[in-house]
Amino acid sequence: GENVEQHPSTLSVQEGDSAVIKCTYSDSASNYFPWYKQELGKRPQLIIDIRSNVGEKKDQRIAVTLNKTAKHFSLHITETQPEDSAVYFCAASLTRIQGAQKLVFGQGTRLTINP
Amino acid sequence: DVKVTQSSRYLVKRTGEKVFLECVQDMDHENMFWYRQDPGLGLRLIYFSYDVKMKEKGDIPEGYSVSREKKERFSLILESASTNQTSMYLCASSLIGRNEQFFGPGTRLTVL
């Protein structure tokens, strides 16, 4: 089955700097890669996702890149702000013809933005 | 706005008790999921369901069962709770054919 590895487990950056979180996956058939953000005491929420037919996707200060050959994808946050402090989870999924889309999550990265 | 609710935010049970965790979604989603969240391990899928009375095992189903009698409700059952089932339990739902999952607020279960 699919296995997703996420690094680093913790990341601390100065406000205004960039942050990068990386994930690798094992199943080359996986074709959907979302990123979820979980603020302290709150539920995970989708912040950005990418499909395997696209190499990069941006949404304001966040971007995701995908390298299918190397089977890794990354989350990039630029101009970090205190509200970016949270735990971030990557995931991978294989489109199924029937039934639910099953996500396999990485271990999570605790991002701290220092003022 | 999608709303996924869970019956309790905090729950304390004793070893050997039967435990029910309830999840309800109000957006007519076909798919529902149960995860447990542990530090350093991320979110691990316990069971999921893509239709009423349909269920599939996730990655860590041992010690758990589920029930889906109505489309909006998905229950996680711990037949005989053990201390290693102390964890945060998250429910999620999604539309059929759609990837985005919407999560509930979580239930922090402590088994003594």
PDB file of C-alpha atoms in Angstrom:
ATOM      1  CA  GLY A   1       0.000   0.000   0.000  1.00  0.00           C
ATOM      2  CA  GLU A   2       0.882   3.662  -0.164  1.00  0.00           C
ATOM      3  CA  ASN A   3       3.365   5.111   2.315  1.00  0.00           C
ATOM      4  CA  VAL A   4       3.953   8.840   2.791  1.00  0.00           C
ATOM      5  CA  GLU A   5       7.013  10.240   4.577  1.00  0.00           C
ATOM      6  CA  GLN A   6       7.067  13.898   5.669  1.00  0.00           C
ATOM      7  CA  HIS A   7      10.030  16.054   6.735  1.00  0.00           C
ATOM      8  CA  PRO A   8      10.910  17.880   8.851  1.00  0.00           C
ATOM      9  CA  SER A   9       8.809  17.025  11.885  1.00  0.00           C
ATOM     10  CA  THR A  10       9.337  20.527  13.312  1.00  0.00           C
ATOM     11  CA  LEU A  11      10.316  23.755  11.569  1.00  0.00           C
ATOM     12  CA  SER A  12      10.955  27.166  13.047  1.00  0.00           C
ATOM     13  CA  VAL A  13      11.381  30.240  10.827  1.00  0.00           C
ATOM     14  CA  GLN A  14      11.537  33.977  11.312  1.00  0.00           C
ATOM     15  CA  GLU A  15       8.484  35.983  10.337  1.00  0.00           C
ATOM     16  CA  GLY A  16       8.807  37.063   6.726  1.00  0.00           C
ATOM     17  CA  ASP A  17      11.089  34.180   5.742  1.00  0.00           C
ATOM     18  CA  SER A  18      10.039  31.202   3.613  1.00  0.00           C
ATOM     19  CA  ALA A  19       9.210  27.705   4.830  1.00  0.00           C
ATOM     20  CA  VAL A  20       9.424  24.461   2.864  1.00  0.00           C
ATOM     21  CA  ILE A  21       7.974  21.093   3.884  1.00  0.00           C
ATOM     22  CA  LYS A  22       8.710  17.972   1.862  1.00  0.00           C
ATOM     23  CA  CYS A  23       6.920  14.678   1.375  1.00  0.00           C
ATOM     24  CA  THR A  24       7.744  11.497  -0.489  1.00  0.00           C
ATOM     25  CA  TYR A  25       5.310   8.786  -1.520  1.00  0.00           C
ATOM     26  CA  SER A  26       5.801   5.175  -2.531  1.00  0.00           C
ATOM     27  CA  ASP A  27       2.981   4.307  -4.961  1.00  0.00           C
ATOM     28  CA  SER A  28       3.677   5.705  -8.424  1.00  0.00           C
ATOM     29  CA  ALA A  29      -0.038   5.326  -9.239  1.00  0.00           C
ATOM     30  CA  SER A  30      -1.015   7.999  -6.699  1.00  0.00           C
ATOM     31  CA  ASN A  31      -2.395  11.011  -8.516  1.00  0.00           C
ATOM     32  CA  TYR A  32      -3.753  13.463  -5.953  1.00  0.00           C
ATOM     33  CA  PHE A  33      -1.708  15.272  -3.303  1.00  0.00           C
ATOM     34  CA  PRO A  34      -3.410  17.598  -0.799  1.00  0.00           C
ATOM     35  CA  TRP A  35      -1.999  19.645   2.063  1.00  0.00           C
ATOM     36  CA  TYR A  36      -3.980  20.182   5.258  1.00  0.00           C
ATOM     37  CA  LYS A  37      -3.354  22.774   7.956  1.00  0.00           C
ATOM     38  CA  GLN A  38      -4.310  22.150  11.568  1.00  0.00           C
ATOM     39  CA  GLU A  39      -4.161  25.089  13.948  1.00  0.00           C
ATOM     40  CA  LEU A  40      -3.864  24.397  17.641  1.00  0.00           C
ATOM     41  CA  GLY A  41      -7.063  22.855  18.994  1.00  0.00           C
ATOM     42  CA  LYS A  42      -8.804  23.000  15.630  1.00  0.00           C
ATOM     43  CA  ARG A  43      -9.715  20.569  12.868  1.00  0.00           C
ATOM     44  CA  PRO A  44      -7.501  19.968   9.800  1.00  0.00           C
ATOM     45  CA  GLN A  45      -8.492  22.036   6.769  1.00  0.00           C
ATOM     46  CA  LEU A  46      -7.445  21.723   3.147  1.00  0.00           C
ATOM     47  CA  ILE A  47      -5.209  24.614   2.060  1.00  0.00           C
ATOM     48  CA  ILE A  48      -3.976  23.521  -1.352  1.00  0.00           C
ATOM     49  CA  ASP A  49      -3.837  20.410  -3.513  1.00  0.00           C
ATOM     50  CA  ILE A  50      -2.265  19.250  -6.743  1.00  0.00           C
ATOM     51  CA  ARG A  51      -2.966  16.523  -9.257  1.00  0.00           C
ATOM     52  CA  SER A  52      -0.346  14.429 -10.989  1.00  0.00           C
ATOM     53  CA  ASN A  53      -0.869  16.100 -14.365  1.00  0.00           C
ATOM     54  CA  VAL A  54       0.384  19.424 -12.950  1.00  0.00           C
ATOM     55  CA  GLY A  55       3.898  20.253 -11.768  1.00  0.00           C
ATOM     56  CA  GLU A  56       3.179  23.332  -9.671  1.00  0.00           C
ATOM     57  CA  LYS A  57       0.227  25.196  -8.213  1.00  0.00           C
ATOM     58  CA  LYS A  58       0.130  28.545  -6.408  1.00  0.00           C
ATOM     59  CA  ASP A  59      -2.414  30.279  -4.221  1.00  0.00           C
ATOM     60  CA  GLN A  60      -1.204  33.637  -2.948  1.00  0.00           C
ATOM     61  CA  ARG A  61       1.649  32.918  -0.489  1.00  0.00           C
ATOM     62  CA  ILE A  62       1.468  29.137  -0.696  1.00  0.00           C
ATOM     63  CA  ALA A  63       2.571  26.847  -3.499  1.00  0.00           C
ATOM     64  CA  VAL A  64       2.943  23.130  -4.029  1.00  0.00           C
ATOM     65  CA  THR A  65       5.385  21.449  -6.399  1.00  0.00           C
ATOM     66  CA  LEU A  66       5.288  17.846  -7.582  1.00  0.00           C
ATOM     67  CA  ASN A  67       8.090  15.712  -9.000  1.00  0.00           C
ATOM     68  CA  LYS A  68       6.483  12.493 -10.246  1.00  0.00           C
ATOM     69  CA  THR A  69       9.753  10.933 -11.308  1.00  0.00           C
ATOM     70  CA  ALA A  70      11.245  11.277  -7.850  1.00  0.00           C
ATOM     71  CA  LYS A  71       7.866  10.725  -6.168  1.00  0.00           C
ATOM     72  CA  HIS A  72       8.066  13.743  -3.949  1.00  0.00           C
ATOM     73  CA  PHE A  73       6.069  16.924  -3.463  1.00  0.00           C
ATOM     74  CA  SER A  74       6.637  20.036  -1.401  1.00  0.00           C
ATOM     75  CA  LEU A  75       4.725  22.861   0.252  1.00  0.00           C
ATOM     76  CA  HIS A  76       6.247  26.335   0.006  1.00  0.00           C
ATOM     77  CA  ILE A  77       5.072  29.227   2.159  1.00  0.00           C
ATOM     78  CA  THR A  78       6.540  32.636   1.394  1.00  0.00           C
ATOM     79  CA  GLU A  79       6.506  35.802   3.533  1.00  0.00           C
ATOM     80  CA  THR A  80       5.484  33.789   6.578  1.00  0.00           C
ATOM     81  CA  GLN A  81       3.173  35.357   9.140  1.00  0.00           C
ATOM     82  CA  PRO A  82       2.333  34.393  12.747  1.00  0.00           C
ATOM     83  CA  GLU A  83      -0.989  32.917  11.609  1.00  0.00           C
ATOM     84  CA  ASP A  84       0.948  30.374   9.540  1.00  0.00           C
ATOM     85  CA  SER A  85       1.982  28.666  12.783  1.00  0.00           C
ATOM     86  CA  ALA A  86       0.246  25.273  12.743  1.00  0.00           C
ATOM     87  CA  VAL A  87       0.761  21.590  12.018  1.00  0.00           C
ATOM     88  CA  TYR A  88       0.814  20.803   8.307  1.00  0.00           C
ATOM     89  CA  PHE A  89      -0.022  17.377   6.860  1.00  0.00           C
ATOM     90  CA  CYS A  90       0.647  16.147   3.366  1.00  0.00           C
ATOM     91  CA  ALA A  91      -1.294  13.238   1.875  1.00  0.00           C
ATOM     92  CA  ALA A  92      -1.435  11.087  -1.222  1.00  0.00           C
ATOM     93  CA  SER A  93      -4.375   9.409  -2.879  1.00  0.00           C
ATOM     94  CA  LEU A  94      -5.135   7.100  -5.743  1.00  0.00           C
ATOM     95  CA  THR A  95      -8.313   7.778  -7.690  1.00  0.00           C
ATOM     96  CA  ARG A  96     -10.711   4.905  -7.334  1.00  0.00           C
ATOM     97  CA  ILE A  97     -13.421   4.121  -9.834  1.00  0.00           C
ATOM     98  CA  GLN A  98     -15.797   3.069  -7.084  1.00  0.00           C
ATOM     99  CA  GLY A  99     -15.939   3.981  -3.452  1.00  0.00           C
ATOM    100  CA  ALA A 100     -14.250   6.661  -1.422  1.00  0.00           C
ATOM    101  CA  GLN A 101     -10.987   8.412  -2.191  1.00  0.00           C
ATOM    102  CA  LYS A 102      -8.666   7.106   0.474  1.00  0.00           C
ATOM    103  CA  LEU A 103      -5.982   9.513   1.704  1.00  0.00           C
ATOM    104  CA  VAL A 104      -2.694   8.361   3.233  1.00  0.00           C
ATOM    105  CA  PHE A 105      -1.235  11.126   5.412  1.00  0.00           C
ATOM    106  CA  GLY A 106       2.316  12.021   6.316  1.00  0.00           C
ATOM    107  CA  GLN A 107       3.438  12.329   9.925  1.00  0.00           C
ATOM    108  CA  GLY A 108       2.927  16.100  10.111  1.00  0.00           C
ATOM    109  CA  THR A 109       5.208  19.136  10.454  1.00  0.00           C
ATOM    110  CA  ARG A 110       4.842  21.593  13.323  1.00  0.00           C
ATOM    111  CA  LEU A 111       5.663  25.009  11.856  1.00  0.00           C
ATOM    112  CA  THR A 112       6.439  27.857  14.251  1.00  0.00           C
ATOM    113  CA  ILE A 113       6.786  31.426  13.020  1.00  0.00           C
ATOM    114  CA  ASN A 114       8.988  33.511  15.298  1.00  0.00           C
ATOM    115  CA  PRO A 115       8.211  37.251  15.470  1.00  0.00           C
TER     116      PRO A 115
ATOM    117  CA  ASP B   1     -20.932  25.470   4.690  1.00  0.00           C
ATOM    118  CA  VAL B   2     -20.057  21.856   5.441  1.00  0.00           C
ATOM    119  CA  LYS B   3     -20.559  20.887   9.027  1.00  0.00           C
ATOM    120  CA  VAL B   4     -19.168  17.726  10.565  1.00  0.00           C
ATOM    121  CA  THR B   5     -19.899  17.236  14.246  1.00  0.00           C
ATOM    122  CA  GLN B   6     -18.715  14.676  16.760  1.00  0.00           C
ATOM    123  CA  SER B   7     -20.662  13.655  19.828  1.00  0.00           C
ATOM    124  CA  SER B   8     -18.002  14.506  22.424  1.00  0.00           C
ATOM    125  CA  ARG B   9     -14.860  16.654  22.553  1.00  0.00           C
ATOM    126  CA  TYR B  10     -13.452  14.762  25.543  1.00  0.00           C
ATOM    127  CA  LEU B  11     -14.213  11.258  26.755  1.00  0.00           C
ATOM    128  CA  VAL B  12     -12.739   9.205  29.606  1.00  0.00           C
ATOM    129  CA  LYS B  13     -13.409   5.473  29.716  1.00  0.00           C
ATOM    130  CA  ARG B  14     -12.094   2.485  31.604  1.00  0.00           C
ATOM    131  CA  THR B  15     -10.259  -0.504  30.166  1.00  0.00           C
ATOM    132  CA  GLY B  16     -12.706  -3.095  28.870  1.00  0.00           C
ATOM    133  CA  GLU B  17     -15.612  -0.701  28.375  1.00  0.00           C
ATOM    134  CA  LYS B  18     -17.494  -0.556  25.095  1.00  0.00           C
ATOM    135  CA  VAL B  19     -17.116   2.903  23.589  1.00  0.00           C
ATOM    136  CA  PHE B  20     -19.198   4.595  20.921  1.00  0.00           C
ATOM    137  CA  LEU B  21     -17.964   7.651  19.019  1.00  0.00           C
ATOM    138  CA  GLU B  22     -20.550   9.337  16.856  1.00  0.00           C
ATOM    139  CA  CYS B  23     -20.068  11.523  13.792  1.00  0.00           C
ATOM    140  CA  VAL B  24     -22.761  13.418  11.909  1.00  0.00           C
ATOM    141  CA  GLN B  25     -22.460  15.459   8.698  1.00  0.00           C
ATOM    142  CA  ASP B  26     -25.160  17.673   7.285  1.00  0.00           C
ATOM    143  CA  MET B  27     -24.061  18.002   3.637  1.00  0.00           C
ATOM    144  CA  ASP B  28     -25.357  14.743   2.188  1.00  0.00           C
ATOM    145  CA  HIS B  29     -21.838  13.393   1.700  1.00  0.00           C
ATOM    146  CA  GLU B  30     -21.588   9.783   0.587  1.00  0.00           C
ATOM    147  CA  ASN B  31     -18.125   9.124   2.025  1.00  0.00           C
ATOM    148  CA  MET B  32     -17.247   9.136   5.716  1.00  0.00           C
ATOM    149  CA  PHE B  33     -13.983   8.325   7.458  1.00  0.00           C
ATOM    150  CA  TRP B  34     -12.589   7.666  10.914  1.00  0.00           C
ATOM    151  CA  TYR B  35      -8.960   8.529  11.722  1.00  0.00           C
ATOM    152  CA  ARG B  36      -6.886   8.520  14.842  1.00  0.00           C
ATOM    153  CA  GLN B  37      -4.263  11.198  15.348  1.00  0.00           C
ATOM    154  CA  ASP B  38      -1.163  10.555  17.453  1.00  0.00           C
ATOM    155  CA  PRO B  39       1.914  12.799  17.788  1.00  0.00           C
ATOM    156  CA  GLY B  40       4.578  11.879  15.266  1.00  0.00           C
ATOM    157  CA  LEU B  41       2.302   9.435  13.450  1.00  0.00           C
ATOM    158  CA  GLY B  42      -0.007  11.822  11.624  1.00  0.00           C
ATOM    159  CA  LEU B  43      -3.552  10.792  10.772  1.00  0.00           C
ATOM    160  CA  ARG B  44      -4.091   7.080  10.350  1.00  0.00           C
ATOM    161  CA  LEU B  45      -7.224   5.715   8.718  1.00  0.00           C
ATOM    162  CA  ILE B  46      -9.215   3.253  10.817  1.00  0.00           C
ATOM    163  CA  TYR B  47     -12.314   2.621   8.696  1.00  0.00           C
ATOM    164  CA  PHE B  48     -14.249   4.347   5.959  1.00  0.00           C
ATOM    165  CA  SER B  49     -17.622   4.062   4.305  1.00  0.00           C
ATOM    166  CA  TYR B  50     -18.798   5.083   0.840  1.00  0.00           C
ATOM    167  CA  ASP B  51     -22.485   4.308   1.305  1.00  0.00           C
ATOM    168  CA  VAL B  52     -25.031   3.334   3.899  1.00  0.00           C
ATOM    169  CA  LYS B  53     -24.205  -0.075   5.381  1.00  0.00           C
ATOM    170  CA  MET B  54     -20.966  -0.200   3.338  1.00  0.00           C
ATOM    171  CA  LYS B  55     -17.611  -0.146   5.093  1.00  0.00           C
ATOM    172  CA  GLU B  56     -13.984  -0.782   4.302  1.00  0.00           C
ATOM    173  CA  LYS B  57     -11.019  -1.336   6.568  1.00  0.00           C
ATOM    174  CA  GLY B  58      -8.394   1.338   6.654  1.00  0.00           C
ATOM    175  CA  ASP B  59      -4.797   0.936   7.720  1.00  0.00           C
ATOM    176  CA  ILE B  60      -5.339   0.231  11.439  1.00  0.00           C
ATOM    177  CA  PRO B  61      -8.763  -1.444  11.906  1.00  0.00           C
ATOM    178  CA  GLU B  62      -7.764  -3.864  14.686  1.00  0.00           C
ATOM    179  CA  GLY B  63      -9.774  -3.322  17.853  1.00  0.00           C
ATOM    180  CA  TYR B  64     -12.388  -1.158  16.113  1.00  0.00           C
ATOM    181  CA  SER B  65     -15.646  -1.625  14.262  1.00  0.00           C
ATOM    182  CA  VAL B  66     -18.014   0.833  12.574  1.00  0.00           C
ATOM    183  CA  SER B  67     -21.674   1.256  11.802  1.00  0.00           C
ATOM    184  CA  ARG B  68     -23.400   3.325   9.136  1.00  0.00           C
ATOM    185  CA  GLU B  69     -27.164   2.876   9.275  1.00  0.00           C
ATOM    186  CA  LYS B  70     -27.969   6.356   7.946  1.00  0.00           C
ATOM    187  CA  LYS B  71     -26.172   8.424   5.346  1.00  0.00           C
ATOM    188  CA  GLU B  72     -25.424  11.302   7.699  1.00  0.00           C
ATOM    189  CA  ARG B  73     -24.136   9.265  10.637  1.00  0.00           C
ATOM    190  CA  PHE B  74     -20.998   7.142  11.021  1.00  0.00           C
ATOM    191  CA  SER B  75     -20.179   5.492  14.333  1.00  0.00           C
ATOM    192  CA  LEU B  76     -16.861   4.151  15.559  1.00  0.00           C
ATOM    193  CA  ILE B  77     -17.063   1.368  18.134  1.00  0.00           C
ATOM    194  CA  LEU B  78     -14.353   0.173  20.486  1.00  0.00           C
ATOM    195  CA  GLU B  79     -15.659  -3.228  21.571  1.00  0.00           C
ATOM    196  CA  SER B  80     -13.335  -3.460  24.586  1.00  0.00           C
ATOM    197  CA  ALA B  81     -11.321  -0.301  25.129  1.00  0.00           C
ATOM    198  CA  SER B  82      -7.635  -0.628  25.892  1.00  0.00           C
ATOM    199  CA  THR B  83      -5.087   1.942  27.076  1.00  0.00           C
ATOM    200  CA  ASN B  84      -3.341   1.919  23.681  1.00  0.00           C
ATOM    201  CA  GLN B  85      -6.532   3.309  22.161  1.00  0.00           C
ATOM    202  CA  THR B  86      -6.052   6.569  24.053  1.00  0.00           C
ATOM    203  CA  SER B  87      -5.880   9.069  21.204  1.00  0.00           C
ATOM    204  CA  MET B  88      -7.535  11.903  19.305  1.00  0.00           C
ATOM    205  CA  TYR B  89     -10.225  10.545  16.977  1.00  0.00           C
ATOM    206  CA  LEU B  90     -11.187  12.561  13.910  1.00  0.00           C
ATOM    207  CA  CYS B  91     -14.160  11.986  11.660  1.00  0.00           C
ATOM    208  CA  ALA B  92     -14.278  13.300   8.082  1.00  0.00           C
ATOM    209  CA  SER B  93     -16.647  13.281   5.133  1.00  0.00           C
ATOM    210  CA  SER B  94     -16.459  13.916   1.399  1.00  0.00           C
ATOM    211  CA  LEU B  95     -18.641  13.913  -1.671  1.00  0.00           C
ATOM    212  CA  ILE B  96     -18.457  10.906  -3.958  1.00  0.00           C
ATOM    213  CA  GLY B  97     -15.886  11.495  -6.683  1.00  0.00           C
ATOM    214  CA  ARG B  98     -14.402  14.470  -4.811  1.00  0.00           C
ATOM    215  CA  ASN B  99     -11.110  14.385  -2.975  1.00  0.00           C
ATOM    216  CA  GLU B 100     -11.482  17.102  -0.334  1.00  0.00           C
ATOM    217  CA  GLN B 101     -12.324  15.729   3.078  1.00  0.00           C
ATOM    218  CA  PHE B 102     -14.030  17.875   5.711  1.00  0.00           C
ATOM    219  CA  PHE B 103     -13.101  17.101   9.275  1.00  0.00           C
ATOM    220  CA  GLY B 104     -14.973  17.180  12.544  1.00  0.00           C
ATOM    221  CA  PRO B 105     -13.525  18.846  15.665  1.00  0.00           C
ATOM    222  CA  GLY B 106     -12.209  15.578  17.080  1.00  0.00           C
ATOM    223  CA  THR B 107     -12.826  13.520  20.218  1.00  0.00           C
ATOM    224  CA  ARG B 108      -9.972  13.150  22.666  1.00  0.00           C
ATOM    225  CA  LEU B 109     -10.442   9.711  24.204  1.00  0.00           C
ATOM    226  CA  THR B 110      -8.586   8.654  27.328  1.00  0.00           C
ATOM    227  CA  VAL B 111      -8.746   5.014  28.382  1.00  0.00           C
ATOM    228  CA  LEU B 112      -7.699   4.432  31.980  1.00  0.00           C
TER     229      LEU B 112
END
